[in-house]
mmCIF file of C-alpha atoms in Angstrom:
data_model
loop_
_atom_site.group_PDB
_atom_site.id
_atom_site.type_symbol
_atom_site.label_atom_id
_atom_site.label_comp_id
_atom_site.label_asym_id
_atom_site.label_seq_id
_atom_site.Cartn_x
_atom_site.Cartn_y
_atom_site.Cartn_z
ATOM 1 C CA UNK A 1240 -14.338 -8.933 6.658
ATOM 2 C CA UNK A 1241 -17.283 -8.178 4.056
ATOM 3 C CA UNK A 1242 -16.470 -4.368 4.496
ATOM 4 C CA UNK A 1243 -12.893 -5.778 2.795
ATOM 5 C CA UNK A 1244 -11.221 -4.067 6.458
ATOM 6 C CA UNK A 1245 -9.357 -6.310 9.272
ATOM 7 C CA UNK A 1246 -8.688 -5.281 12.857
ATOM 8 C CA UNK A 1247 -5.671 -7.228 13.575
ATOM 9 C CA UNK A 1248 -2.148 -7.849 11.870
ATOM 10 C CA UNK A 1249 -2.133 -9.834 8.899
ATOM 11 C CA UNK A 1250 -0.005 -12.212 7.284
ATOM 12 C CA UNK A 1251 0.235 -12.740 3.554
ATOM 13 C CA UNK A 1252 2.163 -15.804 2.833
ATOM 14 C CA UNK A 1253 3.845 -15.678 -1.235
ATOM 15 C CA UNK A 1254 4.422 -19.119 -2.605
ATOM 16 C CA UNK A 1255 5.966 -19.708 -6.152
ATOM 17 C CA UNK A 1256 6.494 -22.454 -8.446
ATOM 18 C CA UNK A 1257 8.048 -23.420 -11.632
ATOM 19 C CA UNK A 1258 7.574 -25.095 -14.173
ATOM 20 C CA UNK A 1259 8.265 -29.248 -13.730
ATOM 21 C CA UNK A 1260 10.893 -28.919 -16.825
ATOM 22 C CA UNK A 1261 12.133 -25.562 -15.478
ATOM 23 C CA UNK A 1262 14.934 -24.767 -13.219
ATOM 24 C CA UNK A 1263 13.699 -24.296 -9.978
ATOM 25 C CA UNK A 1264 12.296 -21.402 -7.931
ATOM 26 C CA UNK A 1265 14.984 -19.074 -6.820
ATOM 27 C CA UNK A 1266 13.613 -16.428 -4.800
ATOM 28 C CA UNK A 1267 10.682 -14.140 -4.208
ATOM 29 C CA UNK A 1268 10.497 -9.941 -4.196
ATOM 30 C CA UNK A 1269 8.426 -7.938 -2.937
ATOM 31 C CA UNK A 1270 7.878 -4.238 -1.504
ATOM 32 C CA UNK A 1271 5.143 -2.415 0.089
ATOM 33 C CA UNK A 1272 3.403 1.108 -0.279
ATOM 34 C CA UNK A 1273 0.587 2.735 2.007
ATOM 35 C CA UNK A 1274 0.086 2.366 5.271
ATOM 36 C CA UNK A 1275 3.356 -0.263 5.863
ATOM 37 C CA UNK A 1276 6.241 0.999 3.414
ATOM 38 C CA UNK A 1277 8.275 -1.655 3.061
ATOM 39 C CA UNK A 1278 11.640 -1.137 0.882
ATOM 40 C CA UNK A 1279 12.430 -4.183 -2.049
ATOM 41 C CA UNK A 1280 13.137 -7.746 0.022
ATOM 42 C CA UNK A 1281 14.367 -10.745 -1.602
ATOM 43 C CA UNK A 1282 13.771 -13.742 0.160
ATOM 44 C CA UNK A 1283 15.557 -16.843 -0.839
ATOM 45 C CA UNK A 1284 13.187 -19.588 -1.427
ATOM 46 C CA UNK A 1285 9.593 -20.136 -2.968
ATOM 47 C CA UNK A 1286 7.965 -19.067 0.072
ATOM 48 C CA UNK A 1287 7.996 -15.708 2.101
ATOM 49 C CA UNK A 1288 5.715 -14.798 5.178
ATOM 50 C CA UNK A 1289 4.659 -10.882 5.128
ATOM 51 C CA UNK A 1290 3.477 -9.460 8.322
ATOM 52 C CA UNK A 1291 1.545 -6.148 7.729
ATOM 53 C CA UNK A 1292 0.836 -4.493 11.020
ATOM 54 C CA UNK A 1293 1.222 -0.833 9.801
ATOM 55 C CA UNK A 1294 -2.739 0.978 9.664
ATOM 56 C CA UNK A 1295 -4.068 1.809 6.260
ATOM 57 C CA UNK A 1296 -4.143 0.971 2.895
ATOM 58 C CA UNK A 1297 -1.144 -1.292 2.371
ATOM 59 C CA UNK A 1298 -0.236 -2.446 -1.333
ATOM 60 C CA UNK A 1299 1.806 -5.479 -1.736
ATOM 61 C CA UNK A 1300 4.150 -5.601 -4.708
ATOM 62 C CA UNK A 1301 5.837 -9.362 -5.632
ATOM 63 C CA UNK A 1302 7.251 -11.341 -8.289
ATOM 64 C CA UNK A 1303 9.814 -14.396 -8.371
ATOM 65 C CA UNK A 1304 12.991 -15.365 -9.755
ATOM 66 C CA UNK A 1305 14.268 -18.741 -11.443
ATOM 67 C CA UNK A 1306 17.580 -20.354 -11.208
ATOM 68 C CA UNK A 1307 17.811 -19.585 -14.720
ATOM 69 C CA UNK A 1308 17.002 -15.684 -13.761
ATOM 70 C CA UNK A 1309 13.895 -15.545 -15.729
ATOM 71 C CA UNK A 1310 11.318 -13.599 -13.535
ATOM 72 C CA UNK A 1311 7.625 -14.234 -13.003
ATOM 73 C CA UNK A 1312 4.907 -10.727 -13.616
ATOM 74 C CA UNK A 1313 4.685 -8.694 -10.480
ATOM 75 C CA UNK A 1314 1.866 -9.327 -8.748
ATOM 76 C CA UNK A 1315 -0.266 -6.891 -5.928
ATOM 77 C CA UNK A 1316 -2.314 -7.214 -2.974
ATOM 78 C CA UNK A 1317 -3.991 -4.999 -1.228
ATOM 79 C CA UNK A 1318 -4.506 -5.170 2.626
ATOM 80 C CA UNK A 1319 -6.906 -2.856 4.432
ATOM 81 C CA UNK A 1320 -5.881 -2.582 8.088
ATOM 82 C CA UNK A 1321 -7.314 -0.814 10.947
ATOM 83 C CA UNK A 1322 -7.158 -1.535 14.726
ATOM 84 C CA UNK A 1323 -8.095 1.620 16.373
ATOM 85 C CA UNK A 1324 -11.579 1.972 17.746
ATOM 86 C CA UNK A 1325 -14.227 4.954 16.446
ATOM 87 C CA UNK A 1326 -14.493 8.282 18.318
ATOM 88 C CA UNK A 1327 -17.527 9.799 18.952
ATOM 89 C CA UNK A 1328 -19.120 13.016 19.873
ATOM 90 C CA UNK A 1329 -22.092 14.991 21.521
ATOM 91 C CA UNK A 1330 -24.058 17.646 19.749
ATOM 92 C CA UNK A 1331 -27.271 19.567 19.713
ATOM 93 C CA UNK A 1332 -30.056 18.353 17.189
ATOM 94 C CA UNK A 1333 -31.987 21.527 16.436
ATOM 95 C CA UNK A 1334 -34.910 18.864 14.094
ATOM 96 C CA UNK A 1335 -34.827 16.969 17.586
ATOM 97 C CA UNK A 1336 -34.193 19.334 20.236
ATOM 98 C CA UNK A 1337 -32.065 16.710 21.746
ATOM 99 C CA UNK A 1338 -28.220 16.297 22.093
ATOM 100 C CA UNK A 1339 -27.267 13.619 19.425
ATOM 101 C CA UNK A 1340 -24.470 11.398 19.209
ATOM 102 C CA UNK A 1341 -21.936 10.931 15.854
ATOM 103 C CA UNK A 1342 -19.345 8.514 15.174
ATOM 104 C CA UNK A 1343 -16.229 9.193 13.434
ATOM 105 C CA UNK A 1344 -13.020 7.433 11.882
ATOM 106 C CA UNK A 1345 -10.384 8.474 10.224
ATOM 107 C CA UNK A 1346 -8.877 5.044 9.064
ATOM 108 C CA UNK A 1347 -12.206 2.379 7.700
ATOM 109 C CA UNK A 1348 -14.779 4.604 8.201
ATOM 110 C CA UNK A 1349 -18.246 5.214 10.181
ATOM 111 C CA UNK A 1350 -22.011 5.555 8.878
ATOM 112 C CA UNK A 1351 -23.034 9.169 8.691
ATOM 113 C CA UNK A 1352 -25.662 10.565 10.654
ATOM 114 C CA UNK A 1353 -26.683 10.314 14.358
ATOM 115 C CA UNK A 1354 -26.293 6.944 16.016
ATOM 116 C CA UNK A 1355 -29.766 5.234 17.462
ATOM 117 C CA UNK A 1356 -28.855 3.775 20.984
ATOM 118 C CA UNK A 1357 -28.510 0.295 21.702
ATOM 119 C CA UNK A 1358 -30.491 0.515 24.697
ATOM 120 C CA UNK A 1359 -32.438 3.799 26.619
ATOM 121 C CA UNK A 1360 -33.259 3.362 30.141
ATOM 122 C CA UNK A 1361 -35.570 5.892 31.802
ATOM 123 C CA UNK A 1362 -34.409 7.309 35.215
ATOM 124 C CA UNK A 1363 -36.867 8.894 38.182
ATOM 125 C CA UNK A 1364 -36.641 12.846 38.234
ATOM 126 C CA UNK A 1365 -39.734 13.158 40.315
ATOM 127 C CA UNK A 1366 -40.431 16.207 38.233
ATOM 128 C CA UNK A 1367 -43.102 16.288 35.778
ATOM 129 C CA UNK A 1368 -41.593 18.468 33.127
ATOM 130 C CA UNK A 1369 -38.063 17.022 33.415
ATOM 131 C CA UNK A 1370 -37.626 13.690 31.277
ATOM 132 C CA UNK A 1371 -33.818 11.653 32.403
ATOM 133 C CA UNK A 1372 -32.814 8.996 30.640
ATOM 134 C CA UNK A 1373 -29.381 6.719 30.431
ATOM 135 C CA UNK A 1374 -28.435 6.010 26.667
ATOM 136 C CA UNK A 1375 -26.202 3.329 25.404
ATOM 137 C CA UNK A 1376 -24.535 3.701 22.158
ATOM 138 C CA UNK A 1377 -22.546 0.689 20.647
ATOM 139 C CA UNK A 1378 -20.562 2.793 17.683
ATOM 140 C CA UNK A 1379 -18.832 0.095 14.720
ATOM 141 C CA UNK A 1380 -16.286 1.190 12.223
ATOM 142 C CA UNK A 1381 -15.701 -0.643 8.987
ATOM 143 C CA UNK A 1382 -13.299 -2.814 10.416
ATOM 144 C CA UNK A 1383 -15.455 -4.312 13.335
ATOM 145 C CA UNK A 1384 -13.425 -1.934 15.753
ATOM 146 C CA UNK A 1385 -16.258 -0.710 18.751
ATOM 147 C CA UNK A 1386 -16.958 1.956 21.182
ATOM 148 C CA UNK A 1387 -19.566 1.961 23.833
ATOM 149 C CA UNK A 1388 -20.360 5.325 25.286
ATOM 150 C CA UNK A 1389 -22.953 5.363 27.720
ATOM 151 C CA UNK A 1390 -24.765 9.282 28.776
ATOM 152 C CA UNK A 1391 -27.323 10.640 30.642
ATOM 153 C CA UNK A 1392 -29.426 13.345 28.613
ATOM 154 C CA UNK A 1393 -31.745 15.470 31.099
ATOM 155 C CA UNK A 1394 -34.699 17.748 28.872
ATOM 156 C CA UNK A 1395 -37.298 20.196 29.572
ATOM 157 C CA UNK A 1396 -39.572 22.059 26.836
ATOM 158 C CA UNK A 1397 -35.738 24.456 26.526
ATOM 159 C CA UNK A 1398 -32.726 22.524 27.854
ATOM 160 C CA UNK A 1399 -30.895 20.315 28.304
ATOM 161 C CA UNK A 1400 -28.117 18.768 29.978
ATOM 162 C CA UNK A 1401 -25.992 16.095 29.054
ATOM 163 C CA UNK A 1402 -22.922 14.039 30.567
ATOM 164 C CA UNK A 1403 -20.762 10.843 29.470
ATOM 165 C CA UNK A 1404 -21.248 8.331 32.003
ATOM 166 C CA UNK A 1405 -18.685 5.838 30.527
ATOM 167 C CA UNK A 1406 -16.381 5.013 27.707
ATOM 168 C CA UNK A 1407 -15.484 1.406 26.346
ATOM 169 C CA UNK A 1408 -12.970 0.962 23.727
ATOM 170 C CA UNK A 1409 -12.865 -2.572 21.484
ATOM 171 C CA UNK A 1410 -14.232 -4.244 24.394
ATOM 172 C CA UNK A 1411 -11.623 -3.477 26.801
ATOM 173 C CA UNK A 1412 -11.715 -1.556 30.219
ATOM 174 C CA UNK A 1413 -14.645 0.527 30.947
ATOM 175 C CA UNK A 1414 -13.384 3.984 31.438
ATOM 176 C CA UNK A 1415 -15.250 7.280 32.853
ATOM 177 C CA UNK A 1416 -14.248 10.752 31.615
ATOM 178 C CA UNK A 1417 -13.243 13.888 33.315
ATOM 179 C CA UNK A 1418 -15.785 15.546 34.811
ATOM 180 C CA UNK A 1419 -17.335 17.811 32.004
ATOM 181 C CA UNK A 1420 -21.072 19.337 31.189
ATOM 182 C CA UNK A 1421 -23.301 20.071 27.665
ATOM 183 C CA UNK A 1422 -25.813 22.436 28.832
ATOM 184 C CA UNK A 1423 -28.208 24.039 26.345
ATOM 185 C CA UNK A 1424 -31.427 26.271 26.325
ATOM 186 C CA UNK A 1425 -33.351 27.629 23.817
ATOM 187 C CA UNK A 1426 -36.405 29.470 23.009
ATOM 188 C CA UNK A 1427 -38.756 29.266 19.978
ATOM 189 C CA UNK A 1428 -42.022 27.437 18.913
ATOM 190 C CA UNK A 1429 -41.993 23.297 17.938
ATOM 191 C CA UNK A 1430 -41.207 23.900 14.441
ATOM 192 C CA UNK A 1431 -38.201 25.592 15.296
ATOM 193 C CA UNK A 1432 -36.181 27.787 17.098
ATOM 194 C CA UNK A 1433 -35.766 32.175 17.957
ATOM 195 C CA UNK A 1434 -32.825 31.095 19.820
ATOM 196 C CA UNK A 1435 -29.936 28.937 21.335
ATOM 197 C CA UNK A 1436 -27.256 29.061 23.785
ATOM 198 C CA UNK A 1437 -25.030 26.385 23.941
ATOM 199 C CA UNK A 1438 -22.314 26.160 27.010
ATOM 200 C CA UNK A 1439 -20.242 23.484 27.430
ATOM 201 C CA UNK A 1440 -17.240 22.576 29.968
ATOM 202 C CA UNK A 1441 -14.422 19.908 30.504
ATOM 203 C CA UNK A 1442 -12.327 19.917 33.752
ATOM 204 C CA UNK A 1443 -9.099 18.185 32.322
ATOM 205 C CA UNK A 1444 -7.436 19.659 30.280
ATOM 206 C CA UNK A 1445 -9.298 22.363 31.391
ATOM 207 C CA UNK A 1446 -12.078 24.053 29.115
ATOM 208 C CA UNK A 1447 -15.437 25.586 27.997
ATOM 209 C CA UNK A 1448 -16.796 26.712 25.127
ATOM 210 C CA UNK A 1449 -19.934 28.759 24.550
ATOM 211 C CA UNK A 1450 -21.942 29.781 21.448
ATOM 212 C CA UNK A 1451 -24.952 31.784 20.985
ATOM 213 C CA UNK A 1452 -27.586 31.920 18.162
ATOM 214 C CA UNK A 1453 -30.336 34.249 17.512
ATOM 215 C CA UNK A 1454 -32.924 34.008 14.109
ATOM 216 C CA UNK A 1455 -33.087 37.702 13.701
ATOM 217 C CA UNK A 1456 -29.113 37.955 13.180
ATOM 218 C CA UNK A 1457 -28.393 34.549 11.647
ATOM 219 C CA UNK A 1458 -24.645 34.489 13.119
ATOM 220 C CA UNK A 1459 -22.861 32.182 16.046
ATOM 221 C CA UNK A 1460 -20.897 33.968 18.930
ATOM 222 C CA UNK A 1461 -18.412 31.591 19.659
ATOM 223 C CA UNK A 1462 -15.854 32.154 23.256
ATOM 224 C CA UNK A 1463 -13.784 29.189 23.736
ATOM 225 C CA UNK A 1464 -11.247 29.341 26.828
ATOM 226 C CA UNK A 1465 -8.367 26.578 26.264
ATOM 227 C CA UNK A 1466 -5.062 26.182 27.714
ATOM 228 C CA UNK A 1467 -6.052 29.538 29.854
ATOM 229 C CA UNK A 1468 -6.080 31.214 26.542
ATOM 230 C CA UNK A 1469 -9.727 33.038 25.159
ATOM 231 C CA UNK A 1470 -10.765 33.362 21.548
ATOM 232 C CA UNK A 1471 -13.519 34.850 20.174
ATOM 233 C CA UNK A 1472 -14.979 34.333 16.793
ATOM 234 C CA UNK A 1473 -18.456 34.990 14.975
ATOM 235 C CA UNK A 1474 -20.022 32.820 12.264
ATOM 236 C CA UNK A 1475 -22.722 33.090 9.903
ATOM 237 C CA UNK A 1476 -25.420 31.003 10.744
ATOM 238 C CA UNK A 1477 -25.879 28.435 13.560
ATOM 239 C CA UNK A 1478 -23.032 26.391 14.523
ATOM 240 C CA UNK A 1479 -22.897 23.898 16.642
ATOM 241 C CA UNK A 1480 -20.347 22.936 19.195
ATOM 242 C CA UNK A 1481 -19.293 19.510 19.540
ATOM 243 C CA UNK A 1482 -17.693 17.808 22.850
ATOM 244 C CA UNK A 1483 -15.338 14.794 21.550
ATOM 245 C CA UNK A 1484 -13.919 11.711 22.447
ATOM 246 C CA UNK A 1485 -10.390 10.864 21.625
ATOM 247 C CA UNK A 1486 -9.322 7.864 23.486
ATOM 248 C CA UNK A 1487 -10.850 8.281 26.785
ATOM 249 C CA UNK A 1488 -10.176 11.895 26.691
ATOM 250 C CA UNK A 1489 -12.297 14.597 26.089
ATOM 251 C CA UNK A 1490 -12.515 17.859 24.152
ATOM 252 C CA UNK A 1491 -14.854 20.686 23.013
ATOM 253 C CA UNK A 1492 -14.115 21.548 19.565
ATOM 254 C CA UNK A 1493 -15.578 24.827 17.958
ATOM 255 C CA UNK A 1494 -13.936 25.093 14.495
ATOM 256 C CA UNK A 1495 -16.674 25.613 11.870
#
């Protein structure tokens, strides 16, 4: 595509030719690096059809041989392959006061920053100082892969509360995650915040994770239970905890 990235397998077909005077188009080498390793391959022939189906950065390497075994410069092409859709995740937006979602991708690539939805849809609380509102998020990598994730972010003045509704990879089936919860409160004036307490839970694999923040001692308790196993850690500043997607799955993830 523009971005220089495909999302499906791709064929390069090699074609050589000699000279009208010459003796004739033997065969064609070639060998691959990156994402598709492919060891040295002599076709017989002046044409030879290379599938490259591996993801990554895939570097071509070819050159052909005469009857007379003279052999042409070694040529390279580069392919740029990935077919697995962006992840995203949820986190709390202290400039906001709002949980945020990110996209990531490890193979073409994602745009930085918090994604905009695609569509908001208030919902009916029948409380005045709760807002509830159904986000859609259409997430692109590089490569045209997609991922829909659709939530439901509830907000006071100090929390909120925050659930994946549904996950849709490359267009395929729509999926709904194990039952899981971002809850957070905090305390402090509009222009920024004395506090924050952030819990977070995810029924399978079971796990929770919760963090607390306070201005006057500038460091993150973090507890994270996972696997039935508890660890503690403190951080300088505040750190945010981030609850993950990985291919329908999810996870809370508290590494700083």
């Amino acid at each position: 595509n523009a971005a220089g990235w495909n999302n499906s397998d791709v064929t390069v077909t090699l074609t050589a030719q000699d000279d009208a005077a010459g003796s004739g188009v033997k065969s064609i080498t070639y060998s691959a690096t990156g994402g598709q390793p492919i060891p040295s391959t002599t076709v017989n022939g002046s044409t030879a059809g290379v599938v490259i189906s591996g993801e990554g950065v895939t570097t071509l390497s070819f050159f052909a041989t005469d009857n007379a075994g003279n052999t042409s410069d070694t040529g390279t092409y580069t392919v740029r392959l990935d077919k697995t859709a962006p992840e995203a995740y949820l986190r709390f937006d202290p400039a906001t006061k709002d949980v945020a979602v990110f996209g990531r991708d490890a193979l073409s690539g994602i745009g930085a920053g918090a994604v905009t939805p695609s569509a908001v849809n208030p919902l009916v609380t029948g409380d005045p100082g709760l807002s509830a509102e159904r986000r859609t998020y259409d997430l692109a990598d590089r490569a045209g892969n997609t991922l829909r994730l659709v939530d439901v972010v509830r907000l006071t003045r100090s929390d909120a509360i925050a659930t994946i509704q549904t996950l849709q990879y490359n267009g395929g089936a729509v999926t709904t995650p194990a039952e899981h919860r971002v809850s957070i409160s905090w305390t402090g004036p509009a222009s920024g915040l004395k506090s924050l307490d952030q819990n977070l839970s995810v029924s399978t694999p079971l796990q929770s994770g919760k963090a607390s923040w306070k201005w006057n001692d500038d460091v993150t308790e973090i507890k994270l239970l996972t696997g039935g196993v508890t660890t503690k850690t403190t951080v300088p500043g505040m750190f945010l905890l981030r609850l993950a997607t990985n291919a329908g799955a999810l996870s809370i993830e508290a590494t700083p």
